[in-house]
mmCIF file of C-alpha atoms in Angstrom:
data_model
loop_
_atom_site.group_PDB
_atom_site.id
_atom_site.type_symbol
_atom_site.label_atom_id
_atom_site.label_comp_id
_atom_site.label_asym_id
_atom_site.label_seq_id
_atom_site.Cartn_x
_atom_site.Cartn_y
_atom_site.Cartn_z
ATOM 1 C CA MET A 1 65.733 66.739 46.821
ATOM 2 C CA ILE A 2 65.707 68.879 43.574
ATOM 3 C CA VAL A 3 63.029 71.269 45.841
ATOM 4 C CA VAL A 4 65.071 71.254 48.337
ATOM 5 C CA LEU A 5 68.524 72.307 46.689
ATOM 6 C CA ILE A 6 66.167 74.983 44.927
ATOM 7 C CA TYR A 7 64.792 76.176 48.295
ATOM 8 C CA SER A 8 68.362 76.295 49.552
ATOM 9 C CA ILE A 9 69.585 78.267 46.878
ATOM 10 C CA ILE A 10 66.609 81.012 46.703
ATOM 11 C CA SER A 11 67.405 81.426 50.472
ATOM 12 C CA LEU A 12 70.869 81.706 50.087
ATOM 13 C CA PHE A 13 69.925 84.593 47.625
ATOM 14 C CA PHE A 14 67.779 86.480 49.574
ATOM 15 C CA LEU A 15 70.287 86.201 52.586
ATOM 16 C CA ILE A 16 72.617 88.225 50.283
ATOM 17 C CA PHE A 17 70.024 91.070 50.076
ATOM 18 C CA CYS A 18 69.378 91.108 53.914
ATOM 19 C CA GLU A 19 69.966 94.309 56.221
ATOM 20 C CA THR A 20 69.632 93.195 59.548
ATOM 21 C CA ASN A 21 70.986 90.610 61.899
ATOM 22 C CA ILE A 22 67.892 89.040 62.373
ATOM 23 C CA TYR A 23 66.973 88.163 58.818
ATOM 24 C CA CYS A 24 70.138 86.652 58.382
ATOM 25 C CA TRP A 25 69.927 84.388 61.190
ATOM 26 C CA LEU A 26 66.288 83.152 60.097
ATOM 27 C CA LEU A 27 67.353 82.794 56.560
ATOM 28 C CA PHE A 28 70.582 80.557 57.768
ATOM 29 C CA LEU A 29 67.633 78.739 60.150
ATOM 30 C CA PHE A 30 65.721 77.858 57.206
ATOM 31 C CA ILE A 31 68.172 76.644 54.660
ATOM 32 C CA VAL A 32 69.415 74.436 57.859
ATOM 33 C CA LEU A 33 66.011 72.969 58.146
ATOM 34 C CA SER A 34 65.774 72.494 54.665
ATOM 35 C CA LEU A 35 68.782 70.230 54.256
ATOM 36 C CA ILE A 36 67.784 68.328 57.341
ATOM 37 C CA ILE A 37 64.893 67.619 55.764
ATOM 38 C CA GLY A 38 66.513 66.888 52.546
ATOM 39 C CA TRP A 39 69.031 64.684 54.464
ATOM 40 C CA LYS A 40 66.348 62.523 56.309
ATOM 41 C CA LYS A 41 63.510 62.456 53.545
ATOM 42 C CA TYR A 42 65.211 62.986 50.671
ATOM 43 C CA MET A 43 68.341 61.157 51.470
ATOM 44 C CA LEU A 44 70.645 63.967 50.677
ATOM 45 C CA LYS A 45 74.087 62.968 51.456
ATOM 46 C CA ARG A 46 76.009 64.540 54.003
ATOM 47 C CA LYS A 47 78.742 65.515 51.945
ATOM 48 C CA THR A 48 76.174 67.333 50.082
ATOM 49 C CA MET A 49 74.823 69.104 52.725
ATOM 50 C CA PHE A 50 77.933 70.463 54.056
ATOM 51 C CA ILE A 51 78.891 71.805 50.989
ATOM 52 C CA LEU A 52 75.915 73.700 51.292
ATOM 53 C CA LEU A 53 76.110 74.595 54.941
ATOM 54 C CA ILE A 54 79.623 75.884 55.154
ATOM 55 C CA PRO A 55 79.239 78.485 52.620
ATOM 56 C CA THR A 56 75.966 79.993 53.476
ATOM 57 C CA LEU A 57 77.056 79.916 57.123
ATOM 58 C CA CYS A 58 80.320 81.988 55.842
ATOM 59 C CA ILE A 59 77.946 84.391 53.951
ATOM 60 C CA THR A 60 75.341 84.884 57.069
ATOM 61 C CA LEU A 61 78.302 85.933 59.308
ATOM 62 C CA LEU A 62 80.234 88.038 56.727
ATOM 63 C CA PHE A 63 76.552 90.082 56.292
ATOM 64 C CA ILE A 64 76.264 90.070 60.081
ATOM 65 C CA GLY A 65 79.402 92.047 59.444
ATOM 66 C CA LYS A 66 77.626 94.936 58.142
ATOM 67 C CA GLU A 67 75.364 95.175 61.277
ATOM 68 C CA GLY A 68 77.861 94.032 63.784
ATOM 69 C CA LYS A 69 77.184 97.191 66.236
ATOM 70 C CA VAL A 70 73.015 96.914 66.173
ATOM 71 C CA SER A 71 71.501 94.640 68.753
ATOM 72 C CA VAL A 72 69.454 91.436 67.852
ATOM 73 C CA MET A 73 66.263 93.625 69.802
ATOM 74 C CA GLY A 74 67.191 96.745 68.013
ATOM 75 C CA SER A 75 67.479 95.062 64.618
ATOM 76 C CA LEU A 76 64.117 92.926 65.305
ATOM 77 C CA THR A 77 62.019 96.597 66.653
ATOM 78 C CA ARG A 78 63.132 98.143 63.923
ATOM 79 C CA GLU A 79 62.168 95.754 61.463
ATOM 80 C CA VAL A 80 58.621 95.522 63.382
ATOM 81 C CA TYR A 81 58.320 99.359 63.358
ATOM 82 C CA GLY A 82 58.882 99.313 59.647
ATOM 83 C CA ARG A 83 56.138 96.703 59.130
ATOM 84 C CA PHE A 84 53.457 98.152 61.290
ATOM 85 C CA LEU A 85 53.913 102.166 61.065
ATOM 86 C CA SER A 86 54.652 102.412 57.430
ATOM 87 C CA ASN A 87 50.899 102.957 56.774
ATOM 88 C CA THR A 88 50.660 105.142 59.968
ATOM 89 C CA TYR A 89 52.363 108.411 59.139
ATOM 90 C CA SER A 90 52.006 108.348 55.446
ATOM 91 C CA ASP A 91 49.329 111.187 55.348
ATOM 92 C CA ILE A 92 50.587 112.866 58.660
ATOM 93 C CA PHE A 93 50.709 116.364 56.880
ATOM 94 C CA THR A 94 47.485 115.665 54.980
ATOM 95 C CA ARG A 95 45.140 114.571 57.507
ATOM 96 C CA ASP A 96 42.208 116.878 58.177
ATOM 97 C CA ALA A 97 42.477 119.146 61.220
ATOM 98 C CA GLU A 98 39.579 118.285 62.825
ATOM 99 C CA ARG A 99 40.642 114.451 62.879
ATOM 100 C CA ILE A 100 44.017 115.568 64.123
ATOM 101 C CA LYS A 101 42.606 117.246 67.181
ATOM 102 C CA GLU A 102 40.268 114.612 68.199
ATOM 103 C CA GLU A 103 43.367 112.240 67.838
ATOM 104 C CA ASN A 104 45.342 114.239 70.023
ATOM 105 C CA ILE A 105 42.318 114.855 72.736
ATOM 106 C CA GLU A 106 42.636 110.679 72.704
ATOM 107 C CA ARG A 107 46.313 110.932 73.256
ATOM 108 C CA TYR A 108 46.309 113.290 75.752
ATOM 109 C CA ASN A 109 43.589 111.711 77.860
ATOM 110 C CA GLY A 110 44.890 108.250 77.359
ATOM 111 C CA ASP A 111 44.788 105.901 80.545
ATOM 112 C CA TRP A 112 48.050 106.642 82.691
ATOM 113 C CA SER A 113 49.037 106.275 86.441
ATOM 114 C CA ILE A 114 51.329 108.629 88.146
ATOM 115 C CA PRO A 115 53.727 106.466 89.720
ATOM 116 C CA GLU A 116 53.973 106.288 93.730
ATOM 117 C CA GLY A 117 56.246 109.147 94.726
ATOM 118 C CA TYR A 118 55.085 111.791 92.035
ATOM 119 C CA THR A 119 52.699 114.432 91.627
ATOM 120 C CA ASN A 120 51.553 115.710 88.378
ATOM 121 C CA ASP A 121 49.851 119.305 88.248
ATOM 122 C CA VAL A 122 48.019 120.857 85.434
ATOM 123 C CA ILE A 123 48.658 124.675 84.510
ATOM 124 C CA THR A 124 46.683 126.325 82.390
ATOM 125 C CA MET A 125 47.738 129.348 80.280
ATOM 126 C CA ASP A 126 46.385 131.105 77.847
ATOM 127 C CA ASN A 127 46.507 129.350 74.722
ATOM 128 C CA PHE A 128 47.567 125.928 75.952
ATOM 129 C CA LYS A 129 48.018 123.662 78.986
ATOM 130 C CA MET A 130 51.375 122.426 80.516
ATOM 131 C CA GLU A 131 52.324 119.459 82.835
ATOM 132 C CA LEU A 132 54.806 120.016 86.035
ATOM 133 C CA ILE A 133 55.752 116.466 87.482
ATOM 134 C CA LYS A 134 57.659 116.414 90.833
ATOM 135 C CA ASN A 135 59.453 113.587 93.044
ATOM 136 C CA THR A 136 57.511 114.357 96.354
ATOM 137 C CA SER A 137 60.758 113.327 98.231
ATOM 138 C CA SER A 138 62.727 115.725 96.533
ATOM 139 C CA ASP A 139 63.557 119.654 97.284
ATOM 140 C CA SER A 140 65.967 119.972 94.116
ATOM 141 C CA ASN A 141 65.784 123.370 92.334
ATOM 142 C CA LYS A 142 66.596 122.249 89.271
ATOM 143 C CA VAL A 143 63.664 121.387 86.386
ATOM 144 C CA ILE A 144 63.766 119.997 82.825
ATOM 145 C CA LEU A 145 61.571 121.672 80.301
ATOM 146 C CA GLN A 146 60.743 118.902 78.290
ATOM 147 C CA LEU A 147 59.559 119.489 74.361
ATOM 148 C CA HIS A 148 57.583 116.696 73.049
ATOM 149 C CA GLY A 149 57.848 115.252 69.506
ATOM 150 C CA GLY A 150 54.890 114.708 67.022
ATOM 151 C CA GLY A 151 55.644 116.547 63.686
ATOM 152 C CA TYR A 152 54.132 119.622 65.052
ATOM 153 C CA VAL A 153 50.972 117.766 64.188
ATOM 154 C CA PHE A 154 50.576 115.355 67.457
ATOM 155 C CA GLY A 155 50.241 116.715 70.767
ATOM 156 C CA LEU A 156 51.325 115.462 74.118
ATOM 157 C CA ASP A 157 50.626 112.096 74.773
ATOM 158 C CA LYS A 158 50.594 109.916 78.265
ATOM 159 C CA SER A 159 53.827 108.323 76.844
ATOM 160 C CA TYR A 160 55.862 111.662 77.743
ATOM 161 C CA ARG A 161 54.648 111.357 81.200
ATOM 162 C CA ASP A 162 56.744 108.313 81.406
ATOM 163 C CA ILE A 163 59.526 110.002 79.821
ATOM 164 C CA ALA A 164 58.970 112.904 82.355
ATOM 165 C CA VAL A 165 59.651 110.636 84.891
ATOM 166 C CA ARG A 166 62.517 108.816 83.837
ATOM 167 C CA TYR A 167 64.094 112.581 83.450
ATOM 168 C CA SER A 168 63.373 113.232 86.957
ATOM 169 C CA LYS A 169 65.040 109.792 88.238
ATOM 170 C CA LEU A 170 68.107 110.446 86.343
ATOM 171 C CA SER A 171 68.511 113.639 87.369
ATOM 172 C CA MET A 172 68.386 112.996 90.934
ATOM 173 C CA GLY A 173 64.676 114.686 91.486
ATOM 174 C CA ALA A 174 64.377 117.342 89.350
ATOM 175 C CA ALA A 175 61.006 118.486 88.533
ATOM 176 C CA VAL A 176 59.873 118.304 84.672
ATOM 177 C CA LEU A 177 57.528 120.661 82.959
ATOM 178 C CA THR A 178 56.139 119.297 79.755
ATOM 179 C CA PRO A 179 54.121 122.133 77.720
ATOM 180 C CA ASP A 180 51.136 120.568 75.079
ATOM 181 C CA TYR A 181 52.029 123.241 72.758
ATOM 182 C CA ARG A 182 49.881 124.289 69.777
ATOM 183 C CA VAL A 183 50.350 121.988 66.795
ATOM 184 C CA GLY A 184 50.426 123.177 63.397
ATOM 185 C CA THR A 185 47.561 121.797 61.927
ATOM 186 C CA ILE A 186 45.553 124.411 63.772
ATOM 187 C CA SER A 187 47.785 127.006 64.527
ATOM 188 C CA PRO A 188 51.286 127.352 62.524
ATOM 189 C CA TYR A 189 54.509 128.727 63.208
ATOM 190 C CA PRO A 190 55.149 130.813 65.157
ATOM 191 C CA ALA A 191 52.582 128.944 67.958
ATOM 192 C CA ALA A 192 54.694 126.375 69.365
ATOM 193 C CA LEU A 193 57.981 128.257 69.387
ATOM 194 C CA ASN A 194 55.589 131.373 71.435
ATOM 195 C CA ASP A 195 54.200 128.372 73.819
ATOM 196 C CA ALA A 196 57.730 126.795 74.750
ATOM 197 C CA VAL A 197 59.160 130.274 74.925
ATOM 198 C CA GLU A 198 56.192 131.175 77.522
ATOM 199 C CA ALA A 199 56.937 127.887 79.456
ATOM 200 C CA TYR A 200 60.195 128.899 79.757
ATOM 201 C CA LYS A 201 59.752 132.306 81.373
ATOM 202 C CA TRP A 202 56.841 130.585 83.464
ATOM 203 C CA LEU A 203 59.671 128.815 85.036
ATOM 204 C CA ILE A 204 62.063 131.956 85.517
ATOM 205 C CA GLU A 205 58.609 133.952 87.107
ATOM 206 C CA HIS A 206 58.345 130.774 89.286
ATOM 207 C CA GLY A 207 62.092 130.746 91.028
ATOM 208 C CA TYR A 208 64.122 128.814 88.609
ATOM 209 C CA ASN A 209 67.208 130.527 87.317
ATOM 210 C CA GLY A 210 68.725 129.548 84.115
ATOM 211 C CA ASP A 211 71.357 127.683 85.425
ATOM 212 C CA ASN A 212 68.728 125.327 86.829
ATOM 213 C CA ILE A 213 66.755 124.798 83.600
ATOM 214 C CA ILE A 214 67.697 122.157 81.057
ATOM 215 C CA VAL A 215 65.693 121.937 77.612
ATOM 216 C CA VAL A 216 64.891 118.914 76.139
ATOM 217 C CA GLY A 217 63.185 117.993 73.098
ATOM 218 C CA ASP A 218 62.814 114.727 70.344
ATOM 219 C CA SER A 219 61.983 114.897 66.645
ATOM 220 C CA ALA A 220 59.978 118.220 66.621
ATOM 221 C CA GLY A 221 60.532 118.827 70.035
ATOM 222 C CA GLY A 222 64.278 118.641 69.503
ATOM 223 C CA GLY A 223 64.024 121.359 66.636
ATOM 224 C CA LEU A 224 61.851 123.388 68.855
ATOM 225 C CA ALA A 225 63.936 123.280 71.797
ATOM 226 C CA LEU A 226 66.743 124.674 69.640
ATOM 227 C CA GLY A 227 64.620 127.322 68.009
ATOM 228 C CA THR A 228 63.587 128.310 71.771
ATOM 229 C CA VAL A 229 67.207 128.587 72.976
ATOM 230 C CA LEU A 230 67.984 130.688 70.275
ATOM 231 C CA TYR A 231 65.230 132.949 70.753
ATOM 232 C CA LEU A 232 66.074 133.499 74.138
ATOM 233 C CA LYS A 233 69.699 134.059 73.006
ATOM 234 C CA ASN A 234 68.907 136.707 70.758
ATOM 235 C CA ASN A 235 66.374 138.448 72.796
ATOM 236 C CA ASN A 236 68.799 138.778 75.720
ATOM 237 C CA ILE A 237 66.710 136.112 77.742
ATOM 238 C CA GLU A 238 68.717 134.447 80.881
ATOM 239 C CA LEU A 239 69.794 131.053 78.815
ATOM 240 C CA PRO A 240 69.651 127.500 80.363
ATOM 241 C CA ALA A 241 72.453 125.359 81.695
ATOM 242 C CA GLY A 242 72.000 123.072 78.229
ATOM 243 C CA VAL A 243 70.173 121.306 75.919
ATOM 244 C CA ILE A 244 69.332 117.727 74.635
ATOM 245 C CA THR A 245 68.236 116.352 71.560
ATOM 246 C CA MET A 246 67.192 113.272 70.336
ATOM 247 C CA SER A 247 66.768 113.000 66.604
ATOM 248 C CA ALA A 248 65.941 116.565 66.099
ATOM 249 C CA TRP A 249 64.377 118.235 62.989
ATOM 250 C CA THR A 250 66.330 121.075 62.642
ATOM 251 C CA ASN A 251 65.687 121.587 58.606
ATOM 252 C CA LEU A 252 62.068 121.695 57.674
ATOM 253 C CA ALA A 253 63.438 122.232 54.139
ATOM 254 C CA CYS A 254 64.365 118.538 53.845
ATOM 255 C CA ASP A 255 66.989 119.049 51.351
ATOM 256 C CA SER A 256 69.953 117.168 52.807
ATOM 257 C CA GLU A 257 71.582 114.367 51.449
ATOM 258 C CA SER A 258 70.192 111.825 54.216
ATOM 259 C CA TYR A 259 66.339 112.572 52.682
ATOM 260 C CA LYS A 260 67.504 110.978 49.949
ATOM 261 C CA ASN A 261 69.943 108.412 50.791
ATOM 262 C CA ASN A 262 68.101 106.958 53.807
ATOM 263 C CA VAL A 263 64.372 107.134 52.376
ATOM 264 C CA ASP A 264 64.317 103.148 52.253
ATOM 265 C CA LYS A 265 66.166 102.821 55.724
ATOM 266 C CA ASP A 266 64.009 105.410 57.892
ATOM 267 C CA VAL A 267 60.925 103.216 59.270
ATOM 268 C CA ILE A 268 59.452 106.600 60.535
ATOM 269 C CA PHE A 269 59.433 109.005 57.995
ATOM 270 C CA GLY A 270 60.718 106.794 54.821
ATOM 271 C CA PRO A 271 56.613 106.132 54.651
ATOM 272 C CA ILE A 272 56.054 109.482 54.121
ATOM 273 C CA LEU A 273 58.109 110.309 51.324
ATOM 274 C CA GLY A 274 57.587 107.221 49.922
ATOM 275 C CA ALA A 275 53.908 107.491 49.753
ATOM 276 C CA ASN A 276 53.984 111.120 48.630
ATOM 277 C CA SER A 277 56.726 111.058 45.883
ATOM 278 C CA ASP A 278 55.241 114.855 44.937
ATOM 279 C CA PHE A 279 55.883 116.086 48.762
ATOM 280 C CA ASN A 280 56.831 119.606 49.368
ATOM 281 C CA PRO A 281 58.218 121.208 52.507
ATOM 282 C CA SER A 282 55.570 123.802 52.358
ATOM 283 C CA ASP A 283 52.693 121.061 52.521
ATOM 284 C CA ILE A 284 53.949 120.733 56.398
ATOM 285 C CA PRO A 285 51.276 122.228 58.253
ATOM 286 C CA TYR A 286 53.565 124.083 61.336
ATOM 287 C CA VAL A 287 55.563 126.325 58.206
ATOM 288 C CA GLY A 288 52.504 128.098 56.932
ATOM 289 C CA ASN A 289 53.045 131.169 54.814
ATOM 290 C CA ASN A 290 56.394 131.647 56.752
ATOM 291 C CA ASN A 291 60.008 131.270 55.410
ATOM 292 C CA ILE A 292 61.041 128.088 55.662
ATOM 293 C CA LYS A 293 64.591 128.881 56.565
ATOM 294 C CA ASP A 294 63.385 131.242 59.781
ATOM 295 C CA PRO A 295 66.174 129.788 62.202
ATOM 296 C CA TYR A 296 63.324 129.718 64.986
ATOM 297 C CA LEU A 297 61.257 127.359 62.444
ATOM 298 C CA SER A 298 64.499 125.491 61.222
ATOM 299 C CA PRO A 299 66.957 125.898 63.774
ATOM 300 C CA LEU A 300 70.044 124.754 61.246
ATOM 301 C CA TYR A 301 70.162 128.369 59.923
ATOM 302 C CA GLY A 302 70.522 129.748 63.132
ATOM 303 C CA ASP A 303 73.539 131.350 64.860
ATOM 304 C CA TYR A 304 75.057 129.224 67.851
ATOM 305 C CA GLU A 305 77.680 131.366 69.106
ATOM 306 C CA GLY A 306 77.114 131.724 72.993
ATOM 307 C CA PHE A 307 74.788 128.691 73.058
ATOM 308 C CA PRO A 308 74.746 126.594 75.956
ATOM 309 C CA LYS A 309 76.227 122.959 76.644
ATOM 310 C CA MET A 310 74.672 120.480 74.336
ATOM 311 C CA LEU A 311 73.999 116.848 73.841
ATOM 312 C CA MET A 312 72.729 115.569 70.446
ATOM 313 C CA GLN A 313 71.724 112.147 69.536
ATOM 314 C CA VAL A 314 70.591 110.508 66.364
ATOM 315 C CA GLY A 315 70.508 107.070 64.385
ATOM 316 C CA THR A 316 72.257 106.358 61.205
ATOM 317 C CA ASN A 317 69.003 105.237 59.689
ATOM 318 C CA GLU A 318 67.252 108.214 59.627
ATOM 319 C CA LEU A 319 66.119 110.965 57.322
ATOM 320 C CA LEU A 320 66.902 113.530 60.014
ATOM 321 C CA TYR A 321 70.319 111.778 60.372
ATOM 322 C CA ASP A 322 71.952 115.291 58.719
ATOM 323 C CA ASP A 323 69.554 117.409 60.746
ATOM 324 C CA THR A 324 71.660 116.868 63.888
ATOM 325 C CA ILE A 325 75.060 116.104 61.894
ATOM 326 C CA ASN A 326 74.788 119.893 60.310
ATOM 327 C CA VAL A 327 73.777 121.726 63.598
ATOM 328 C CA TYR A 328 76.418 119.834 65.433
ATOM 329 C CA GLU A 329 79.327 120.802 62.855
ATOM 330 C CA LYS A 330 77.527 124.522 62.876
ATOM 331 C CA ALA A 331 77.768 124.647 66.790
ATOM 332 C CA LYS A 332 81.232 123.115 67.216
ATOM 333 C CA SER A 333 82.542 125.539 64.516
ATOM 334 C CA GLN A 334 81.289 128.527 66.441
ATOM 335 C CA GLY A 335 82.783 127.578 69.829
ATOM 336 C CA VAL A 336 79.984 125.846 71.847
ATOM 337 C CA ASP A 337 80.656 122.638 73.823
ATOM 338 C CA VAL A 338 78.662 120.210 72.260
ATOM 339 C CA LYS A 339 78.641 116.426 71.910
ATOM 340 C CA GLU A 340 76.984 114.353 68.937
ATOM 341 C CA THR A 341 76.310 110.443 69.366
ATOM 342 C CA THR A 342 75.502 108.471 66.475
ATOM 343 C CA TYR A 343 73.956 105.125 66.955
ATOM 344 C CA TYR A 344 74.517 102.750 64.510
ATOM 345 C CA GLY A 345 71.420 100.950 62.751
ATOM 346 C CA MET A 346 69.131 103.142 65.267
ATOM 347 C CA PHE A 347 65.733 104.278 63.886
ATOM 348 C CA HIS A 348 63.819 107.748 64.500
ATOM 349 C CA CYS A 349 63.739 108.466 68.298
ATOM 350 C CA PHE A 350 64.394 104.824 69.459
ATOM 351 C CA GLN A 351 65.353 106.293 72.801
ATOM 352 C CA LEU A 352 61.692 106.781 73.398
ATOM 353 C CA GLY A 353 61.666 102.791 74.094
ATOM 354 C CA GLY A 354 63.398 102.918 77.087
ATOM 355 C CA ASP A 355 65.528 99.861 78.090
ATOM 356 C CA LYS A 356 63.701 97.543 75.615
ATOM 357 C CA LEU A 357 66.751 98.411 73.499
ATOM 358 C CA PRO A 358 70.393 98.063 74.696
ATOM 359 C CA GLU A 359 70.901 100.886 72.428
ATOM 360 C CA GLY A 360 68.235 102.879 74.527
ATOM 361 C CA THR A 361 69.644 101.825 77.750
ATOM 362 C CA GLU A 362 73.270 103.034 76.276
ATOM 363 C CA ALA A 363 72.049 106.507 75.050
ATOM 364 C CA TRP A 364 69.783 107.137 78.526
ATOM 365 C CA LYS A 365 72.895 106.611 80.700
ATOM 366 C CA GLU A 366 74.625 108.844 78.386
ATOM 367 C CA VAL A 367 71.589 111.441 78.791
ATOM 368 C CA GLU A 368 72.191 110.901 82.861
ATOM 369 C CA GLU A 369 75.902 111.469 82.387
ATOM 370 C CA PHE A 370 75.784 114.866 80.309
ATOM 371 C CA ILE A 371 72.781 116.271 82.736
ATOM 372 C CA ASN A 372 75.100 115.315 86.260
ATOM 373 C CA SER A 373 77.802 116.880 84.354
ATOM 374 C CA ILE A 374 76.036 120.148 83.945
ATOM 375 C CA TRP A 375 74.535 120.281 87.605
ATOM 376 C CA LEU A 376 77.180 118.568 89.388
ATOM 377 C CA TYR A 377 75.498 116.847 92.208
ATOM 378 C CA PHE A 378 76.971 116.583 95.912
ATOM 379 C CA SER A 379 73.408 115.235 97.540
ATOM 380 C CA LEU A 380 72.106 113.247 100.278
ATOM 381 C CA CYS A 381 71.040 110.202 98.578
ATOM 382 C CA TYR A 382 67.319 108.761 98.866
ATOM 383 C CA THR A 383 68.752 105.596 100.715
ATOM 384 C CA GLN A 384 69.975 108.128 103.675
ATOM 385 C CA LYS A 385 73.628 107.480 102.427
ATOM 386 C CA TYR A 386 76.122 110.274 101.489
ATOM 387 C CA VAL A 387 77.039 109.658 97.828
ATOM 388 C CA VAL A 388 80.531 111.241 96.954
ATOM 389 C CA ILE A 389 80.718 111.440 93.157
ATOM 390 C CA CYS A 390 83.808 112.542 91.372
ATOM 391 C CA TRP A 391 84.095 113.832 88.006
ATOM 392 C CA ASN A 392 86.877 113.839 85.407
ATOM 393 C CA LYS A 393 87.628 116.629 82.547
ATOM 394 C CA GLU A 394 84.968 114.878 80.389
ATOM 395 C CA GLY A 395 82.487 114.969 82.945
ATOM 396 C CA LYS A 396 82.167 111.067 83.667
ATOM 397 C CA TYR A 397 82.175 109.366 86.791
ATOM 398 C CA GLU A 398 85.254 108.175 88.033
ATOM 399 C CA GLU A 399 84.327 106.788 91.302
ATOM 400 C CA ASN A 400 80.894 106.391 93.548
ATOM 401 C CA ASP A 401 81.866 106.099 96.842
ATOM 402 C CA ILE A 402 78.951 105.470 99.113
ATOM 403 C CA LEU A 403 79.819 106.425 103.068
ATOM 404 C CA GLU A 404 77.606 105.491 105.719
ATOM 405 C CA CYS A 405 75.711 108.353 107.568
#
């Protein structure tokens, strides 16, 4: 009985320091089981059992309140990521260039089958390749330029083909162009920027006007999306209709408060700083010998006046949290129509998990509404029914009436 009581007290102690719903409930379950064992095997009195159980339940509920906005699946996924990825990215900026090259070839050539009703054309440019995914049933004149993440270290992999298909579906058949831009371990700045700008110009040259282009990107790709549009703006090139960023890396100087405050919370980038206490931003391969505060390299330092409409998403548990918030505040102060959504308790680029997380479903729904608010569809649905979409001033659905042809 003494052993059971000691175990219950220790479990209760750890419960107090839990940060997630999953841990809270698991420890509460262990405590309940230990009390049941004590009751059955060691004749622990019911009164004693309830005396231990009730405060334990209250404390559990209290600490669940800390993360009440996070789904159980979101908490579990975050913890799993933390366990499995803690060593994966710790040497991301110090890996041998040849090793990175081999890894990127393997990631690019991974098994992937294009869904029925779509085509994927590989376009060869002078310095890089691009993939153009199209819906064969759509005659849309819209296109999304997707700039993938990967810390300017990893190249395009098959997961971004799935994301491209998702973008096409939620934009009612728009094409999606994804450049496999050069990475910093082989070609430092401004190689990726030049490739992204060239991809955009290719779209213009092939009949897409700016009003029909939306530029999207996650992580390093989010920063590259902002840097690309800043370059377009400053060089009087036709701007896209909108920009979407997910967990954008906008400050390669890595000197904002969230880089200190969230190092133990971020399951993706936290291990990098944790394993490299002497980390210096100049060690980032993409930076090279360039000024780290060049606005095309670190878009936080750019001028956003005249920028197109933007949607920015970020999680509270990210080192890069301030990278989004600071750009949002700056752009808003300069008159940009920008929306920022913070997802409580979420980790870096949680959206890439798709509908596995409730928060992911919510984020993609917001992306869909944002795209449709820009392009304002009145189109013939794939089911051959007319879809009439009405919009309020915030660009959201007010009603969706389906009329038979």
